[in-house]
Amino acid sequence: MEIATARSHNPKRKRDTTSPPPPFSNGENAADEIDLSLLDAIEKSQSLSKSQPIETLDLKTLKKLILSFERKYKENIESRLKYPDQPEKFADSEIDLHNELQKLKILSSAPELYPDLITLNSIPSVLSLLSHENTDIAIDVIQLLQDLTDEDVVEMSNENEEESMKVLVNTLIENNVLELLVQNLQRLSDSDDQDEMAAVYNTLATVENMIEVEPKVAEMICEKTRVLKWLLGKLKVREFDSNKQYAAEILSILLQNSEANQKKLGQMNGVDVVLQAVAMYKSKDPKSGDEEEMVENLFDCLCCLLMPLENKERFVKAEGVELMIIIMKQKKLAYGSAIRALDFAMTNYPPACERFVDVLGLKTAFAAFMGKASYFYPYHDLGFPNGGILRGSRRERVLSKFVESECEKIDRLMELYIRYSDRVKEETKRMDELELDDLEMDEDERYNRKLESGLYTLQSIAIILGHLWCSEHPRMRARIELLLRQQKLTKNDVKDILLEYHDNIGDLDGPEEKERVQARVLKFISAFELS
């Protein structure tokens, strides 16, 4: 897009995972299936561990922890091999193993010891337990991995500890943690057991943690596992829950900066699945803040999917344009998100622009544009900045809208131009005053602050004015000049906005696209200069 926007994903929600799940739970009536004596044993062991707090965590203590864990790990393997059909014979070793995994959680408070943890070669043993026949042991490992990779450890640590975290994550990857986590998801996801549902959530949190530490994980997990298929499956579930919410967030993270993931999901019918998920909110609003966040993430997924050309084609074939227009007409919470999705779909893709015009989208779009809402979304330009509509075969139909009702839409455009121009001027004045107080800012920071104050929207409006001016329609030009004079402005003011935009166009979409956009903006600037 000519003016790129990005939305950071929301911080992940924290779930209380301090209480260990009961062993041998399979998601049915736990009270009927769990040996209460085993629960008593766990409670006693926990009480004992609290009465005997662990000594100061250092390399010596780490070695003791790992040695104890490895011993219990081997004892459990031996007991299961010796008594495969007699659970009561290996129950005690299972409880011991559970307790050892709980003790290892303390390592998250000492990331500087992660390299030593790796050197002691305990990672393969820990990860092998993700495939343990007792799902409660696998759940313990998931909780441990989440604690060890938690972003709070990274944020509060120094550079050496951050490097230790990277080393840990890369070692986990080398030992197939991504494949094991996703395989485990498939075994947990059909269960209604609360502990297993929590484990699904914690697995997603662990994936997000690893992406925070090593962004390459986003593409690796999609290449090596079937995580995209699993996430799409969660989006197909009609009922809302926290795991569906988190699945939508993780999917948006995986798609954010990866064209490979965007294309792969498109090939998996992902566009249609996401459209079906958002269609549930075409005539109703989310019932809670969490559900509202999920809807936002779903639209983030859709916008990311609409970046590759082939997915734009899938969007049009799946009648995505029509769905977005329906959502706009309903004026529910997803209204603004639908406009944003249309803007992505119509950017540099004439067939979407033509479909939009053909299904009477202009009527809905201009109704929104003429509304008196106090907030004007910068992405509500619906293809005008990229020129898709105004350059296509429906150009005359679009231009005719601007001269209807005595050019009222140009009046509205100039009203918004003045509003956002004033905001940018106020922010520029404020920054100048800060610099007088010796709080200097470089040019990039000044420009970014102006964008946040409304410059992005002002640039969008200036580009639309450039399209209108280049049409050489006498009534349009006369109206624009009249409104500028009324505000004691000239065409040079619009030209200056366009020139600043031209000089700051990035090459996110490649150097050829940058040159193409810059050439178009120069055309607008020249038109304002010559007339």
Coordinates of C-alpha atoms in Angstrom, one line a residue:
M1 CA 0.0 0.0 0.0
E2 CA 1.2 3.5 -0.6
I3 CA 0.9 4.6 3.0
A4 CA 1.7 1.5 5.1
T5 CA -0.1 0.9 8.4
A6 CA 0.6 -1.8 10.9
R7 CA -1.1 -2.9 14.0
S8 CA 0.9 -4.5 16.8
H9 CA -0.7 -7.6 18.3
N10 CA -2.1 -7.2 21.7
P11 CA -0.1 -8.5 24.7
K12 CA -1.0 -12.1 25.4
R13 CA -3.3 -12.7 28.3
K14 CA -2.0 -14.3 31.5
R15 CA -3.6 -17.4 32.9
D16 CA -3.0 -18.8 36.3
T17 CA -1.1 -22.0 35.8
T18 CA 0.4 -22.3 39.2
S19 CA -1.8 -25.2 40.3
P20 CA -0.7 -28.5 38.8
P21 CA -3.4 -30.5 37.0
P22 CA -4.6 -33.8 38.5
P23 CA -2.9 -36.8 37.0
F24 CA -4.6 -39.3 34.6
S25 CA -7.4 -36.9 33.7
N26 CA -8.9 -37.6 30.3
G27 CA -11.5 -34.9 30.2
E28 CA -14.5 -36.9 31.4
N29 CA -15.8 -37.2 35.0
A30 CA -12.5 -36.8 36.8
A31 CA -13.9 -37.7 40.2
D32 CA -14.9 -41.1 38.9
E33 CA -11.6 -41.9 37.3
I34 CA -8.9 -40.5 39.5
D35 CA -7.6 -42.4 42.4
L36 CA -8.1 -40.0 45.4
S37 CA -5.1 -41.5 47.1
L38 CA -2.9 -40.2 44.3
L39 CA -4.2 -36.7 44.8
D40 CA -3.5 -37.0 48.5
A41 CA 0.1 -38.0 47.6
I42 CA 0.5 -35.0 45.4
E43 CA -0.8 -32.7 48.1
K44 CA 1.6 -34.2 50.6
S45 CA 4.5 -33.9 48.3
Q46 CA 3.6 -30.2 47.6
S47 CA 3.4 -29.5 51.3
L48 CA 6.8 -31.1 51.8
S49 CA 8.4 -29.1 49.0
K50 CA 7.0 -25.9 50.6
S51 CA 8.4 -26.8 54.0
Q52 CA 11.8 -27.5 52.4
P53 CA 12.4 -24.5 50.1
I54 CA 15.1 -24.9 47.4
E55 CA 18.5 -23.5 48.1
T56 CA 20.0 -20.5 46.3
L57 CA 19.8 -21.2 42.5
D58 CA 23.3 -21.5 41.1
L59 CA 25.1 -24.0 38.9
K60 CA 25.5 -26.5 41.8
T61 CA 21.8 -26.4 42.5
L62 CA 21.0 -26.7 38.8
K63 CA 23.0 -29.9 38.6
K64 CA 21.2 -31.3 41.6
L65 CA 17.8 -30.4 40.0
I66 CA 18.7 -32.0 36.7
L67 CA 20.2 -35.1 38.3
S68 CA 17.1 -35.6 40.4
F69 CA 14.9 -35.1 37.3
E70 CA 16.8 -37.5 35.2
R71 CA 16.7 -40.1 37.9
K72 CA 12.9 -39.9 38.2
Y73 CA 12.6 -39.7 34.4
K74 CA 14.4 -43.0 34.0
E75 CA 12.6 -44.6 36.9
N76 CA 9.3 -43.8 35.3
I77 CA 10.4 -45.3 31.9
E78 CA 11.5 -48.4 33.6
S79 CA 8.3 -48.8 35.7
R80 CA 6.1 -48.3 32.6
L81 CA 8.1 -50.9 30.6
K82 CA 8.1 -53.3 33.5
Y83 CA 4.4 -53.0 34.3
P84 CA 2.7 -51.7 31.1
D85 CA -0.8 -53.0 32.1
Q86 CA -0.6 -52.2 35.8
P87 CA -0.9 -48.4 36.3
E88 CA -0.8 -48.8 40.1
K89 CA 2.7 -50.1 39.8
F90 CA 4.0 -47.0 38.0
A91 CA 1.7 -44.4 39.7
D92 CA 4.3 -43.4 42.3
S93 CA 7.0 -42.8 39.7
E94 CA 4.5 -40.7 37.7
I95 CA 3.9 -38.5 40.8
D96 CA 7.6 -38.2 41.4
L97 CA 8.2 -37.1 37.8
H98 CA 5.4 -34.6 38.1
N99 CA 7.1 -33.1 41.2
E100 CA 10.5 -32.9 39.5
L101 CA 9.0 -31.0 36.6
Q102 CA 7.4 -28.6 39.0
K103 CA 10.7 -28.0 40.6
L104 CA 12.4 -27.2 37.3
K105 CA 10.1 -24.1 36.9
I106 CA 12.4 -22.2 39.2
L107 CA 14.9 -22.1 36.4
S108 CA 12.8 -19.3 34.8
S109 CA 14.1 -17.0 37.5
A110 CA 17.7 -17.5 36.3
P111 CA 18.0 -17.3 32.5
E112 CA 21.8 -16.9 32.9
L113 CA 21.8 -20.6 33.7
Y114 CA 20.1 -21.6 30.4
P115 CA 23.4 -22.4 28.7
D116 CA 24.3 -24.7 31.6
L117 CA 20.9 -26.3 31.3
I118 CA 21.6 -27.1 27.7
T119 CA 25.2 -28.3 28.4
L120 CA 23.7 -30.8 30.9
N121 CA 21.8 -32.3 28.0
S122 CA 18.5 -32.4 29.8
I123 CA 16.5 -30.7 27.0
P124 CA 15.9 -33.9 25.0
S125 CA 14.6 -35.7 28.1
V126 CA 12.2 -32.9 28.9
L127 CA 10.8 -32.6 25.4
S128 CA 10.4 -36.3 25.1
L129 CA 7.8 -36.0 27.8
L130 CA 5.5 -34.0 25.5
S131 CA 4.6 -37.4 24.0
H132 CA 4.2 -39.1 27.4
E133 CA 1.2 -41.4 27.6
N134 CA -0.1 -39.5 30.7
T135 CA -1.3 -36.2 29.3
D136 CA -0.8 -34.6 32.7
I137 CA 2.9 -35.1 32.4
A138 CA 2.8 -33.5 29.0
I139 CA 0.8 -30.6 30.5
D140 CA 3.6 -30.2 33.1
V141 CA 6.2 -29.9 30.3
I142 CA 4.1 -27.3 28.5
Q143 CA 3.8 -25.2 31.6
L144 CA 7.6 -25.5 32.2
L145 CA 8.3 -24.4 28.6
Q146 CA 6.0 -21.5 28.9
D147 CA 7.7 -20.3 32.1
L148 CA 11.2 -20.8 30.6
T149 CA 10.4 -18.8 27.5
D150 CA 8.2 -16.1 29.0
E151 CA 8.7 -12.7 27.5
D152 CA 8.9 -11.2 31.0
V153 CA 12.2 -13.0 31.5
V154 CA 13.5 -11.3 28.3
E155 CA 12.2 -7.8 29.1
M156 CA 13.7 -7.7 32.6
S157 CA 17.1 -9.2 31.7
N158 CA 20.3 -7.9 30.4
E159 CA 21.9 -8.6 27.0
N160 CA 23.7 -11.7 28.2
E161 CA 20.5 -13.2 29.5
E162 CA 18.7 -12.3 26.3
E163 CA 21.3 -14.2 24.4
S164 CA 20.9 -17.1 26.8
M165 CA 17.2 -17.1 26.0
K166 CA 17.9 -17.2 22.3
V167 CA 20.3 -20.1 22.8
L168 CA 17.6 -21.9 24.7
V169 CA 14.9 -21.3 22.1
N170 CA 17.2 -22.5 19.3
T171 CA 18.1 -25.6 21.2
L172 CA 14.5 -26.3 21.7
I173 CA 13.9 -25.9 18.0
E174 CA 16.9 -28.2 17.2
N175 CA 15.2 -30.9 19.4
N176 CA 11.9 -30.7 17.5
V177 CA 9.9 -28.7 20.0
L178 CA 7.7 -27.2 17.3
E179 CA 6.7 -30.5 15.9
L180 CA 6.1 -32.0 19.4
L181 CA 4.0 -29.0 20.6
V182 CA 1.7 -29.1 17.6
Q183 CA 1.4 -32.9 17.8
N184 CA 0.4 -32.5 21.4
L185 CA -2.2 -29.8 20.4
Q186 CA -3.9 -32.3 18.2
R187 CA -4.2 -34.7 21.1
L188 CA -5.5 -32.1 23.6
S189 CA -7.8 -30.1 21.4
D190 CA -10.8 -32.4 21.4
S191 CA -11.0 -32.5 25.2
D192 CA -13.4 -30.6 27.4
D193 CA -11.1 -31.1 30.4
Q194 CA -10.3 -27.7 31.9
D195 CA -6.6 -28.6 32.5
E196 CA -6.3 -29.7 28.9
M197 CA -7.9 -26.6 27.6
A198 CA -5.5 -24.6 29.7
A199 CA -2.7 -26.6 28.2
V200 CA -3.8 -25.7 24.7
Y201 CA -3.7 -22.0 25.7
N202 CA -0.3 -22.4 27.3
T203 CA 1.0 -24.1 24.2
L204 CA 0.0 -21.2 22.1
A205 CA 1.6 -18.9 24.7
T206 CA 4.8 -20.8 24.3
V207 CA 4.8 -20.5 20.6
E208 CA 4.2 -16.7 20.9
N209 CA 7.1 -16.5 23.4
M210 CA 9.4 -18.2 21.0
I211 CA 8.4 -15.9 18.2
E212 CA 9.1 -13.0 20.4
V213 CA 12.7 -14.3 21.0
E214 CA 13.3 -15.7 17.5
P215 CA 11.0 -14.2 14.8
K216 CA 12.1 -16.9 12.4
V217 CA 10.0 -19.3 14.4
A218 CA 6.9 -17.9 12.7
E219 CA 7.8 -19.4 9.4
M220 CA 9.6 -22.4 10.7
I221 CA 6.5 -23.7 12.6
C222 CA 4.4 -23.3 9.5
E223 CA 7.0 -25.2 7.4
K224 CA 7.6 -28.0 9.8
T225 CA 4.1 -28.6 11.3
R226 CA 0.4 -28.6 10.6
V227 CA -0.2 -25.7 12.9
L228 CA -2.0 -23.7 10.2
K229 CA -4.5 -26.5 9.7
W230 CA -5.1 -26.7 13.5
L231 CA -5.6 -22.9 13.8
L232 CA -8.1 -22.9 10.9
G233 CA -9.9 -25.7 12.6
K234 CA -10.3 -23.6 15.8
L235 CA -11.6 -20.7 13.7
K236 CA -14.3 -22.9 12.3
V237 CA -15.8 -23.6 15.8
R238 CA -18.8 -21.4 16.2
E239 CA -18.7 -21.1 20.0
F240 CA -16.4 -18.5 21.5
D241 CA -13.8 -19.4 24.1
S242 CA -10.4 -18.1 25.2
N243 CA -8.6 -20.7 23.0
K244 CA -10.4 -19.6 19.8
Q245 CA -9.5 -16.1 20.8
Y246 CA -5.9 -16.9 21.2
A247 CA -5.8 -19.0 18.0
A248 CA -7.0 -16.0 16.1
E249 CA -4.2 -13.9 17.7
I250 CA -1.5 -16.5 17.0
L251 CA -2.6 -16.8 13.4
S252 CA -2.4 -13.0 12.9
I253 CA 1.1 -13.1 14.3
L254 CA 2.1 -15.9 12.0
L255 CA 0.8 -13.9 9.0
Q256 CA 2.0 -10.4 9.9
N257 CA 5.4 -10.4 8.3
S258 CA 5.5 -13.6 6.3
E259 CA 4.5 -13.6 2.7
A260 CA 5.3 -17.4 2.7
N261 CA 2.7 -18.0 5.5
Q262 CA 0.2 -15.7 3.8
K263 CA 0.4 -17.7 0.5
K264 CA 0.4 -21.1 2.2
L265 CA -2.7 -20.3 4.2
G266 CA -4.4 -19.0 1.0
Q267 CA -3.7 -22.3 -0.6
M268 CA -5.3 -24.1 2.3
N269 CA -8.6 -22.3 1.7
G270 CA -7.7 -19.9 4.5
V271 CA -9.4 -16.8 2.9
D272 CA -12.7 -18.6 2.8
V273 CA -12.4 -19.9 6.4
V274 CA -11.5 -16.4 7.8
L275 CA -14.4 -14.9 5.8
Q276 CA -16.8 -17.4 7.4
A277 CA -15.4 -16.6 10.8
V278 CA -16.0 -12.8 10.4
A279 CA -19.4 -13.4 8.7
M280 CA -20.7 -14.4 12.1
Y281 CA -20.4 -10.8 13.2
K282 CA -22.0 -9.1 10.1
S283 CA -25.2 -8.4 12.0
K284 CA -24.2 -8.7 15.6
D285 CA -21.6 -7.3 18.0
P286 CA -19.2 -9.4 20.2
K287 CA -20.6 -10.0 23.7
S288 CA -17.4 -9.2 25.6
G289 CA -14.1 -7.4 25.4
D290 CA -12.2 -10.7 24.7
E291 CA -14.6 -11.6 21.9
E292 CA -14.2 -8.1 20.5
E293 CA -10.4 -8.6 20.5
M294 CA -10.8 -11.9 18.7
V295 CA -12.9 -10.1 15.9
E296 CA -10.1 -7.6 15.5
N297 CA -7.5 -10.3 15.2
L298 CA -9.7 -12.1 12.6
F299 CA -9.7 -9.0 10.5
D300 CA -6.0 -8.6 11.0
C301 CA -5.6 -12.1 9.6
L302 CA -7.8 -11.2 6.7
C303 CA -5.9 -8.0 5.9
C304 CA -2.6 -10.0 6.0
L305 CA -4.0 -12.6 3.8
L306 CA -5.0 -10.0 1.3
M307 CA -1.4 -8.8 0.6
P308 CA -0.5 -11.5 -2.0
L309 CA -2.2 -11.1 -5.3
E310 CA -3.5 -14.6 -5.5
N311 CA -5.3 -14.2 -2.2
K312 CA -7.0 -11.0 -3.5
E313 CA -8.4 -13.1 -6.3
R314 CA -9.6 -15.8 -3.9
F315 CA -11.3 -13.0 -1.8
V316 CA -13.2 -11.7 -4.8
K317 CA -14.3 -15.2 -5.9
A318 CA -15.5 -16.0 -2.3
E319 CA -17.7 -12.8 -2.5
G320 CA -15.6 -11.1 0.2
V321 CA -16.3 -7.7 -1.3
E322 CA -20.0 -8.3 -1.0
L323 CA -19.6 -9.5 2.6
M324 CA -17.6 -6.4 3.6
I325 CA -20.3 -4.2 2.1
I326 CA -23.0 -6.0 4.1
I327 CA -21.0 -5.5 7.3
M328 CA -20.6 -1.8 6.5
K329 CA -24.4 -1.4 5.9
Q330 CA -25.1 -3.1 9.3
K331 CA -22.9 -0.5 11.1
K332 CA -21.9 -2.9 13.8
L333 CA -18.6 -3.0 15.6
A334 CA -16.8 -4.6 12.6
Y335 CA -17.8 -1.7 10.4
G336 CA -14.4 0.0 10.4
S337 CA -12.5 -3.3 10.1
A338 CA -14.6 -4.2 7.0
I339 CA -13.5 -0.9 5.3
R340 CA -9.9 -1.7 6.2
A341 CA -10.2 -5.2 4.6
L342 CA -11.6 -3.7 1.5
D343 CA -8.8 -1.2 1.2
F344 CA -6.3 -4.1 1.4
A345 CA -8.3 -6.1 -1.2
M346 CA -8.5 -3.2 -3.6
T347 CA -4.9 -2.0 -3.4
N348 CA -3.2 -2.7 -6.8
Y349 CA -6.0 -5.1 -7.8
P350 CA -8.4 -3.6 -10.3
P351 CA -10.8 -6.7 -10.3
A352 CA -11.6 -6.0 -6.7
C353 CA -12.2 -2.3 -7.4
E354 CA -14.5 -3.1 -10.3
R355 CA -16.5 -5.6 -8.3
F356 CA -16.8 -3.0 -5.5
V357 CA -18.3 -0.5 -8.0
D358 CA -20.5 -3.1 -9.7
V359 CA -22.2 -4.3 -6.5
L360 CA -23.0 -0.7 -5.6
G361 CA -20.3 -0.4 -3.0
L362 CA -19.9 3.3 -3.8
K363 CA -23.3 4.1 -2.3
T364 CA -22.3 2.5 1.0
A365 CA -18.8 3.9 0.9
F366 CA -19.8 7.5 0.3
A367 CA -22.6 7.2 3.0
A368 CA -19.8 6.3 5.4
F369 CA -17.6 9.1 4.0
M370 CA -20.4 11.7 4.4
G371 CA -21.2 10.6 8.0
K372 CA -20.5 13.0 10.8
A373 CA -18.5 10.6 12.9
S374 CA -15.9 12.3 15.0
Y375 CA -13.2 9.9 13.9
F376 CA -12.1 9.4 10.3
Y377 CA -10.3 6.1 9.8
P378 CA -7.1 6.7 7.7
Y379 CA -7.8 3.5 5.8
H380 CA -11.3 4.5 4.9
D381 CA -10.0 5.7 1.5
L382 CA -11.3 2.5 -0.2
G383 CA -8.7 2.4 -3.0
F384 CA -8.5 6.1 -3.7
P385 CA -4.8 6.6 -2.6
N386 CA -3.7 3.7 -4.7
G387 CA -5.8 4.9 -7.6
G388 CA -7.4 1.5 -8.3
I389 CA -10.9 2.8 -8.7
L390 CA -10.0 6.1 -10.4
R391 CA -7.7 4.4 -12.9
G392 CA -10.0 1.5 -13.7
S393 CA -12.9 1.1 -16.1
R394 CA -15.3 2.4 -13.6
R395 CA -13.5 5.8 -13.3
E396 CA -16.2 7.9 -14.7
R397 CA -18.8 6.5 -12.3
V398 CA -16.6 7.3 -9.4
L399 CA -15.8 10.8 -10.5
S400 CA -19.5 11.6 -11.1
K401 CA -20.1 11.0 -7.4
F402 CA -18.0 14.0 -6.5
V403 CA -20.1 16.4 -8.6
E404 CA -23.4 15.2 -7.3
S405 CA -25.5 17.4 -5.0
E406 CA -23.4 20.5 -5.7
C407 CA -20.1 18.8 -5.0
E408 CA -21.0 18.0 -1.4
K409 CA -18.4 15.2 -1.2
I410 CA -15.6 17.6 -2.2
D411 CA -16.9 19.9 0.6
R412 CA -16.6 16.9 3.0
L413 CA -13.2 16.1 1.7
M414 CA -12.0 19.7 2.4
E415 CA -13.6 19.7 5.8
L416 CA -11.5 16.7 6.7
Y417 CA -8.4 18.2 5.1
I418 CA -8.7 21.3 7.3
R419 CA -9.3 19.2 10.5
Y420 CA -6.3 17.1 10.0
S421 CA -4.1 19.9 8.7
D422 CA -4.8 21.8 12.0
R423 CA -3.9 18.7 14.0
V424 CA -0.6 18.3 12.2
K425 CA 0.2 22.0 12.6
E426 CA -0.5 21.8 16.4
E427 CA 1.8 18.8 16.8
T428 CA 4.6 20.5 14.7
K429 CA 4.3 23.6 17.0
R430 CA 4.4 21.4 20.1
M431 CA 7.6 19.6 18.8
D432 CA 9.2 23.0 18.1
E433 CA 8.6 24.1 21.6
L434 CA 10.1 20.9 22.9
E435 CA 13.2 21.5 20.9
L436 CA 13.5 24.9 22.4
D437 CA 13.6 23.1 25.8
D438 CA 16.7 21.2 24.5
L439 CA 14.6 18.0 23.9
E440 CA 15.9 17.4 20.4
M441 CA 14.4 14.9 18.0
D442 CA 15.8 13.5 14.7
E443 CA 13.8 13.9 11.5
D444 CA 12.5 10.3 11.6
E445 CA 11.0 10.8 15.0
R446 CA 9.4 14.1 14.1
Y447 CA 7.9 12.6 11.0
N448 CA 6.5 9.6 12.9
R449 CA 5.0 11.9 15.5
K450 CA 3.3 13.9 12.8
L451 CA 2.0 10.7 11.2
E452 CA 0.5 9.7 14.6
S453 CA -1.1 13.1 15.0
G454 CA -3.0 12.8 11.6
L455 CA -0.5 13.3 8.8
Y456 CA -1.2 9.9 7.4
T457 CA -4.9 10.8 6.9
L458 CA -4.0 14.2 5.6
Q459 CA -1.7 12.6 3.0
S460 CA -4.5 10.3 2.0
I461 CA -6.9 13.2 1.5
A462 CA -4.2 15.1 -0.5
I463 CA -3.8 12.1 -2.8
I464 CA -7.6 12.0 -3.4
L465 CA -7.5 15.7 -4.2
G466 CA -4.7 15.0 -6.6
H467 CA -6.8 12.4 -8.4
L468 CA -9.7 14.8 -8.6
W469 CA -7.5 17.7 -9.9
C470 CA -5.9 15.5 -12.6
S471 CA -9.4 14.6 -13.9
E472 CA -9.4 18.2 -15.3
H473 CA -13.1 18.4 -14.5
P474 CA -13.9 22.2 -14.4
R475 CA -16.5 22.0 -11.6
M476 CA -14.3 19.9 -9.4
R477 CA -11.3 22.2 -9.8
A478 CA -13.4 25.3 -9.2
R479 CA -14.9 23.9 -6.1
I480 CA -11.5 22.8 -4.7
E481 CA -10.0 26.3 -5.4
L482 CA -13.0 28.0 -3.8
L483 CA -12.8 26.0 -0.6
L484 CA -9.0 26.5 -0.4
R485 CA -9.5 30.3 -0.7
Q486 CA -12.2 30.3 2.0
Q487 CA -9.6 28.8 4.4
K488 CA -6.9 31.2 3.2
L489 CA -5.0 28.3 1.6
T490 CA -3.7 27.7 -1.9
K491 CA -2.9 24.7 -4.1
N492 CA 0.7 25.0 -2.9
D493 CA -0.4 23.9 0.6
V494 CA -1.8 20.6 -0.9
K495 CA 1.4 20.3 -3.1
D496 CA 3.6 20.6 0.0
I497 CA 1.7 17.7 1.7
L498 CA 2.2 15.6 -1.4
L499 CA 5.9 16.5 -1.7
E500 CA 6.5 15.5 1.9
Y501 CA 4.7 12.2 1.3
H502 CA 6.7 11.7 -1.9
D503 CA 10.0 12.1 -0.1
N504 CA 9.1 9.6 2.6
I505 CA 7.6 6.8 0.6
G506 CA 9.3 3.5 1.7
D507 CA 10.2 0.5 -0.4
L508 CA 8.2 -2.0 1.7
D509 CA 6.5 -3.3 -1.5
G510 CA 9.8 -3.2 -3.5
P511 CA 11.7 -0.6 -5.4
E512 CA 9.6 -0.8 -8.6
E513 CA 6.4 -0.1 -6.6
K514 CA 8.1 2.7 -4.8
E515 CA 9.1 4.3 -8.1
R516 CA 5.6 3.8 -9.5
V517 CA 3.9 5.5 -6.6
Q518 CA 6.4 8.3 -6.5
A519 CA 5.8 9.0 -10.3
R520 CA 2.1 9.2 -9.7
V521 CA 2.5 11.6 -6.8
L522 CA 4.9 13.8 -8.9
K523 CA 2.1 13.9 -11.6
F524 CA -0.3 15.3 -9.0
I525 CA 2.3 17.8 -7.8
S526 CA 3.0 18.9 -11.4
A527 CA -0.7 19.3 -12.1
F528 CA -1.2 21.6 -9.1
E529 CA 1.9 23.7 -10.2
L530 CA 0.9 24.0 -13.9
S531 CA -2.8 24.9 -13.5

